[in-house]
CSV table of C-alpha atoms and ligand atoms in Angstrom, one decimal:
chain,number,residue,atom,x,y,z
A,1,MET,CA,-9.1,-2.3,66.3
A,2,ASN,CA,-9.2,-3.1,62.6
A,3,HIS,CA,-12.4,-1.2,62.0
A,4,ILE,CA,-11.4,2.1,63.5
A,5,ILE,CA,-8.5,4.4,62.4
A,6,ILE,CA,-7.7,7.6,64.3
A,7,LYS,CA,-5.5,10.3,62.9
A,8,ASP,CA,-4.8,13.2,65.3
A,9,ARG,CA,-3.5,16.5,64.0
A,10,PHE,CA,-4.7,15.5,60.6
A,11,ASN,CA,-4.8,18.8,58.8
A,12,PRO,CA,-2.0,21.4,59.2
A,13,GLN,CA,-4.4,24.2,58.3
A,14,ALA,CA,-7.2,23.1,60.7
A,15,SER,CA,-7.2,26.5,62.4
A,16,LEU,CA,-8.1,28.3,59.2
A,17,LEU,CA,-11.3,26.1,58.9
A,18,ARG,CA,-12.1,26.8,62.5
A,19,GLN,CA,-11.6,30.6,62.0
A,20,ASP,CA,-13.8,30.5,58.9
A,21,PHE,CA,-16.5,28.9,60.9
A,22,GLU,CA,-16.2,31.4,63.8
A,23,SER,CA,-16.2,34.3,61.4
A,24,ARG,CA,-19.9,33.5,60.6
A,25,PHE,CA,-20.8,34.2,64.2
A,26,SER,CA,-18.6,37.3,64.7
A,27,VAL,CA,-21.5,39.7,64.2
A,28,LYS,CA,-23.8,38.6,67.0
A,29,LYS,CA,-27.1,39.8,65.4
A,30,ASP,CA,-26.1,39.3,61.8
A,31,THR,CA,-29.2,38.6,59.6
A,32,SER,CA,-27.5,38.2,56.3
A,33,HIS,CA,-28.5,35.2,54.2
A,34,LYS,CA,-25.2,33.4,55.1
A,35,ARG,CA,-26.6,32.7,58.5
A,36,PHE,CA,-29.6,30.8,57.0
A,37,VAL,CA,-27.8,27.7,55.9
A,38,TRP,CA,-28.4,25.2,58.7
A,39,ASP,CA,-30.8,22.3,58.4
A,40,TYR,CA,-32.1,20.9,61.6
A,41,TRP,CA,-31.7,17.2,61.0
A,42,TYR,CA,-34.3,15.5,63.2
A,43,VAL,CA,-35.4,11.9,63.1
A,44,GLN,CA,-37.4,11.0,66.2
A,45,ASP,CA,-35.5,8.8,68.6
A,46,GLN,CA,-32.6,8.6,66.1
A,47,TYR,CA,-30.8,11.7,64.9
A,48,GLN,CA,-30.7,15.3,66.2
A,49,PHE,CA,-28.2,17.9,65.0
A,50,LEU,CA,-27.7,20.9,62.7
A,51,ARG,CA,-26.0,20.4,59.4
A,52,THR,CA,-25.1,22.1,56.1
A,53,PRO,CA,-23.1,21.1,53.0
A,54,ALA,CA,-19.5,21.8,54.0
A,55,TYR,CA,-18.4,22.6,50.4
A,56,HIS,CA,-20.7,25.6,50.3
A,57,PHE,CA,-20.2,26.8,53.8
A,58,PHE,CA,-16.4,27.5,53.9
A,59,LYS,CA,-14.4,29.9,51.8
A,60,ALA,CA,-13.3,27.8,48.7
A,61,LYS,CA,-9.6,28.1,49.2
A,62,VAL,CA,-9.7,27.1,52.9
A,63,TYR,CA,-12.1,24.2,52.2
A,64,ASN,CA,-10.3,22.9,49.1
A,65,GLN,CA,-7.0,22.4,50.9
A,66,PHE,CA,-8.8,20.1,53.5
A,67,HIS,CA,-10.8,18.3,50.9
A,68,THR,CA,-7.8,17.5,48.7
A,69,GLN,CA,-5.8,16.3,51.7
A,70,LEU,CA,-8.7,14.0,52.8
A,71,VAL,CA,-9.3,12.6,49.3
A,72,ASN,CA,-5.5,11.9,48.8
A,73,TRP,CA,-5.4,10.2,52.2
A,74,GLY,CA,-8.3,8.0,51.2
A,75,ARG,CA,-6.7,7.0,48.0
A,76,GLU,CA,-3.3,6.1,49.6
A,77,HIS,CA,-4.7,4.3,52.7
A,78,LEU,CA,-8.0,2.9,51.6
A,79,GLY,CA,-7.9,2.7,47.8
A,80,CYS,CA,-11.0,4.9,47.8
A,81,HIS,CA,-10.9,7.5,45.1
A,82,ASP,CA,-13.3,10.1,46.4
A,83,VAL,CA,-15.5,11.1,49.3
A,84,SER,CA,-19.3,11.7,49.3
A,85,PRO,CA,-20.3,15.4,49.5
A,86,PRO,CA,-19.3,16.2,53.1
A,87,TRP,CA,-21.6,17.7,55.8
A,88,LEU,CA,-20.6,20.2,58.4
A,89,SER,CA,-22.6,19.6,61.5
A,90,TYR,CA,-22.8,21.0,65.0
A,91,TYR,CA,-24.4,19.6,68.1
A,92,ILE,CA,-25.5,21.6,71.1
A,93,ASP,CA,-27.2,20.6,74.3
A,94,GLY,CA,-29.2,17.4,74.0
A,95,MET,CA,-28.2,16.6,70.4
A,96,GLN,CA,-26.9,13.2,69.5
A,97,GLN,CA,-27.1,10.2,67.1
A,98,LYS,CA,-28.5,6.9,68.5
A,99,PRO,CA,-27.1,3.6,67.3
A,100,HIS,CA,-27.3,2.8,63.6
A,101,SER,CA,-25.3,1.5,60.7
A,102,ASP,CA,-24.6,3.3,57.4
A,103,VAL,CA,-25.2,0.7,54.7
A,104,PRO,CA,-24.5,1.1,51.8
A,105,HIS,CA,-23.1,4.6,52.0
A,106,GLY,CA,-19.5,3.6,51.4
A,107,PRO,CA,-16.9,1.1,52.8
A,108,TRP,CA,-15.5,3.7,55.3
A,109,ALA,CA,-17.1,6.5,57.2
A,110,TRP,CA,-15.1,9.5,58.4
A,111,VAL,CA,-15.6,12.2,61.0
A,112,TYR,CA,-13.3,15.2,61.2
A,113,SER,CA,-13.5,17.4,64.3
A,114,LEU,CA,-13.3,21.2,64.3
A,115,THR,CA,-14.7,21.3,67.9
A,116,VAL,CA,-13.0,24.1,69.9
A,117,PRO,CA,-9.9,22.5,71.6
A,118,LYS,CA,-11.1,23.3,75.2
A,119,ARG,CA,-14.5,21.8,75.3
A,120,ILE,CA,-17.0,22.9,77.9
A,121,PHE,CA,-19.6,20.2,77.1
A,122,THR,CA,-19.6,16.6,78.1
A,123,GLY,CA,-20.5,13.8,75.6
A,124,GLY,CA,-20.3,14.3,71.9
A,125,GLU,CA,-18.1,11.2,71.5
A,126,THR,CA,-18.4,9.0,68.5
A,127,PHE,CA,-19.3,5.5,69.9
A,128,ILE,CA,-18.8,2.3,67.9
A,129,PHE,CA,-19.8,-1.1,69.0
A,130,LYS,CA,-16.9,-3.5,69.6
A,131,PRO,CA,-16.6,-6.5,67.3
A,132,GLU,CA,-16.9,-8.9,70.2
A,133,VAL,CA,-20.3,-7.5,71.1
A,134,LEU,CA,-21.5,-8.4,67.7
A,135,ASN,CA,-20.3,-11.9,68.3
A,136,TYR,CA,-21.2,-11.9,72.0
A,137,TRP,CA,-21.4,-15.4,73.3
A,138,SER,CA,-18.2,-16.6,71.7
A,139,HIS,CA,-16.4,-13.8,73.5
A,140,PHE,CA,-18.3,-14.0,76.8
A,141,SER,CA,-16.3,-14.1,80.0
A,142,ASN,CA,-17.4,-13.7,83.6
A,143,GLU,CA,-14.2,-11.9,84.4
A,144,LYS,CA,-14.6,-9.0,82.0
A,145,ASN,CA,-15.7,-5.5,82.9
A,146,ARG,CA,-19.5,-5.4,82.1
A,147,GLU,CA,-20.0,-1.7,81.8
A,148,GLN,CA,-20.3,0.4,78.6
A,149,GLU,CA,-16.6,0.6,77.8
A,150,ALA,CA,-16.7,-3.2,77.4
A,151,TYR,CA,-19.2,-2.9,74.6
A,152,MET,CA,-18.3,0.2,72.7
A,153,ASP,CA,-15.4,2.3,71.8
A,154,PHE,CA,-15.8,6.0,72.7
A,155,ILE,CA,-13.8,8.6,70.7
A,156,ALA,CA,-13.8,12.2,71.8
A,157,PRO,CA,-14.2,15.0,69.3
A,158,ASP,CA,-10.7,16.4,69.7
A,159,PHE,CA,-9.9,19.3,67.5
A,160,ASN,CA,-8.2,18.3,64.2
A,161,ARG,CA,-8.9,14.6,64.8
A,162,LEU,CA,-10.0,12.4,61.9
A,163,ILE,CA,-11.8,9.2,62.8
A,164,VAL,CA,-12.3,6.6,60.1
A,165,PHE,CA,-14.4,3.5,60.7
A,166,ASP,CA,-16.3,0.7,59.1
A,167,PRO,CA,-19.8,2.0,59.1
A,168,ARG,CA,-21.4,-1.4,59.2
A,169,TYR,CA,-20.6,-1.5,62.9
A,170,PRO,CA,-23.5,0.1,64.9
A,171,HIS,CA,-22.4,3.6,65.9
A,172,GLY,CA,-23.6,7.0,67.0
A,173,VAL,CA,-22.8,10.1,69.0
A,174,THR,CA,-23.3,10.4,72.7
A,175,PRO,CA,-25.6,13.4,73.8
A,176,VAL,CA,-23.8,16.7,74.1
A,177,VAL,CA,-24.6,18.3,77.5
A,178,GLY,CA,-23.5,21.7,78.6
A,179,THR,CA,-23.7,24.3,75.9
A,180,HIS,CA,-26.2,26.0,73.7
A,181,ASP,CA,-23.6,28.1,71.9
A,182,PRO,CA,-22.6,27.0,68.3
A,183,LEU,CA,-19.1,28.3,69.0
A,184,GLN,CA,-18.8,25.8,71.9
A,185,ALA,CA,-20.6,23.0,70.1
A,186,ARG,CA,-19.4,19.6,68.9
A,187,LEU,CA,-18.4,20.7,65.4
A,188,VAL,CA,-17.5,18.1,62.7
A,189,ILE,CA,-17.2,17.6,59.0
A,190,HIS,CA,-18.2,14.1,58.0
A,191,GLY,CA,-19.0,11.7,55.2
A,192,TRP,CA,-17.9,8.5,53.6
A,193,PHE,CA,-15.0,7.4,51.5
A,194,VAL,CA,-16.4,6.0,48.2
A,195,GLU,CA,-15.3,4.7,44.8
A,196,PRO,CA,-13.0,1.9,45.9
A,197,ARG,CA,-10.6,0.9,43.0
A,198,PRO,CA,-6.9,0.4,42.7
A,199,TYR,CA,-4.8,3.5,43.0
A,200,VAL,CA,-1.3,3.6,41.5
A,201,VAL,CA,1.6,6.1,41.9
A,202,GLY,CA,4.9,5.7,40.0
A,203,GLY,CA,6.1,4.1,36.8
A,204,LEU,CA,3.1,1.7,36.0
A,205,THR,CA,-0.1,3.0,34.5
A,206,THR,CA,-3.3,2.2,36.2
A,207,GLU,CA,-4.3,-0.1,33.4
A,208,GLN,CA,-1.0,-2.0,33.6
A,209,ALA,CA,-1.4,-2.4,37.4
A,210,GLN,CA,-5.0,-3.5,37.1
A,211,LEU,CA,-4.1,-6.1,34.5
A,212,GLY,CA,-1.4,-7.4,36.7
A,213,ILE,CA,-3.8,-8.3,39.6
A,214,GLU,CA,-6.6,-9.6,37.4
A,215,ASN,CA,-5.6,-13.2,37.9
A,216,VAL,CA,-5.6,-12.9,41.7
A,217,ILE,CA,-9.0,-11.3,41.7
A,218,TYR,CA,-10.3,-14.0,39.3
A,219,ASN,CA,-8.9,-16.8,41.5
A,220,LEU,CA,-10.5,-15.3,44.6
A,221,SER,CA,-13.8,-17.1,43.7
A,222,SER,CA,-12.1,-20.5,44.4
A,223,VAL,CA,-11.2,-19.2,47.9
A,224,MET,CA,-14.8,-18.3,48.5
A,225,GLN,CA,-15.9,-21.8,47.4
A,226,SER,CA,-13.6,-23.5,49.8
A,227,GLN,CA,-13.7,-21.1,52.7
A,228,GLY,CA,-17.3,-19.8,52.6
A,229,GLU,CA,-18.6,-16.2,52.4
A,230,PHE,CA,-16.9,-13.1,53.7
A,231,HIS,CA,-18.2,-9.6,54.5
A,232,GLY,CA,-16.1,-6.5,54.9
A,233,THR,CA,-13.4,-4.4,53.3
A,234,LEU,CA,-9.6,-4.6,53.1
A,235,SER,CA,-6.9,-2.5,51.5
A,236,LEU,CA,-3.3,-3.4,50.9
A,237,ARG,CA,-0.3,-1.7,49.3
A,238,LEU,CA,2.1,-3.3,46.9
A,239,ASP,CA,5.5,-1.8,46.5
A,240,ILE,CA,6.5,-2.8,43.0
A,241,GLU,CA,10.1,-2.5,41.7
A,242,LYS,CA,10.8,-1.2,38.2
A,243,SER,CA,11.6,-4.8,37.1
A,244,GLY,CA,7.9,-5.6,37.9
A,245,VAL,CA,8.6,-7.7,40.9
A,246,VAL,CA,6.6,-7.1,44.1
A,247,LYS,CA,9.0,-6.0,46.8
A,248,LYS,CA,6.6,-5.7,49.7
A,249,VAL,CA,2.9,-6.3,50.5
A,250,THR,CA,1.6,-4.1,53.3
A,251,TRP,CA,-1.8,-4.5,54.9
A,252,LEU,CA,-3.4,-1.1,55.4
A,253,THR,CA,-6.9,-2.0,56.6
A,254,ASN,CA,-8.9,-5.2,57.1
A,255,THR,CA,-12.4,-5.5,58.4
A,256,VAL,CA,-13.2,-8.7,56.5
A,257,LEU,CA,-15.0,-11.3,58.6
A,258,SER,CA,-16.2,-14.8,57.8
A,259,LEU,CA,-20.0,-15.0,57.8
A,260,SER,CA,-19.8,-18.3,59.6
A,261,SER,CA,-17.4,-16.8,62.2
A,262,ASP,CA,-14.7,-19.1,61.0
A,263,GLN,CA,-11.4,-17.4,62.1
A,264,LYS,CA,-9.4,-20.0,60.3
A,265,ALA,CA,-11.1,-19.0,57.0
A,266,GLU,CA,-10.3,-15.3,57.7
A,267,LYS,CA,-6.6,-16.2,58.3
A,268,TYR,CA,-6.6,-18.4,55.2
A,269,LEU,CA,-7.9,-15.5,53.1
A,270,LYS,CA,-5.3,-13.1,54.4
A,271,ASN,CA,-2.4,-15.5,53.9
A,272,TRP,CA,-3.7,-16.4,50.4
A,273,LEU,CA,-3.9,-12.8,49.3
A,274,SER,CA,-0.5,-11.9,50.7
A,275,LEU,CA,1.1,-14.8,48.9
A,276,GLN,CA,-0.7,-14.3,45.5
A,277,PHE,CA,0.1,-10.6,45.4
A,278,LYS,CA,3.7,-11.2,46.5
A,279,LYS,CA,4.3,-13.5,43.5
A,280,THR,CA,2.5,-11.3,40.9
A,281,ILE,CA,4.8,-10.0,38.2
A,282,PHE,CA,3.9,-6.6,36.6
A,283,PRO,CA,5.3,-5.2,33.4
A,284,LYS,CA,8.7,-3.4,33.5
A,285,ALA,CA,8.5,0.3,34.1
A,286,THR,CA,11.0,3.2,34.2
A,287,LYS,CA,10.6,3.6,37.9
A,288,SER,CA,9.1,1.8,40.9
A,289,SER,CA,5.4,2.0,41.8
A,290,ALA,CA,3.1,1.9,44.8
A,291,MET,CA,-0.3,0.4,44.3
A,292,THR,CA,-3.2,0.6,46.8
A,293,ILE,CA,-5.8,-2.2,46.3
A,294,PRO,CA,-9.2,-2.2,47.9
A,295,LEU,CA,-11.2,-5.4,48.0
A,296,LEU,CA,-14.8,-5.4,49.1
A,297,PHE,CA,-16.6,-8.5,50.2
A,298,ARG,CA,-20.4,-8.3,50.4
B,1,FE2,FE1,-23.7,7.0,60.7
């Protein structure tokens, strides 16, 4: 599953966010302005849930810890420097999102669950179409299970679970059934990772690191000419010694597909990039560096 990443127990302070949410409902008939923050997001036959900007909802200290952790995770693993302004949303009985794609919101979508650990509702899973469904006939087999799990991945909204996925894949949320209580609802913070560009930690400056990979990026056009067009996102990490030599190339994510469904071309691109980055020489530095490089094909 190149297009889905699941990180359970993502945030060590998840319970503080949950407590902050619950505190808003602690006075049952509270009519202060703080209760009037929810927008009913309704698009007929498509979206139905309640949402509010997460940044303004939580206490700043509690929220900032989560936000910083999330942004740093995106920089290290995806080479995305920021997130779009996150939403806090809850889903009670009947609420859902029908299949759609988020284009061009950002190369990666994320959904972080603060749903109560012991759920009393059914549904509320994030569903994402499987790649083979989007290339159906080339993967068709009479022997395969032909029920919904064959066509989509379903990911439950477990407390403190972060789901990251390629939002070009059709996705949505299965209907929540079984509660009208916000405290029992599917509760998530969600948004997109944005601003993909190289991220460097260590002895090299960002400018030195970017200059170092310029040639590889430039020569990519020759690969496109020989292998056809690609679509998708990939990120990889270079471990660079202080001598400037690349010690290791690690693939972090890769959703890049050949538009002509040519798997040989996809493999060629991956091997070519690994080889080119491995033989790149960076300037000498006082200590080693780690560089996360995102590449977007559109
Ligand atoms: Fe979406």
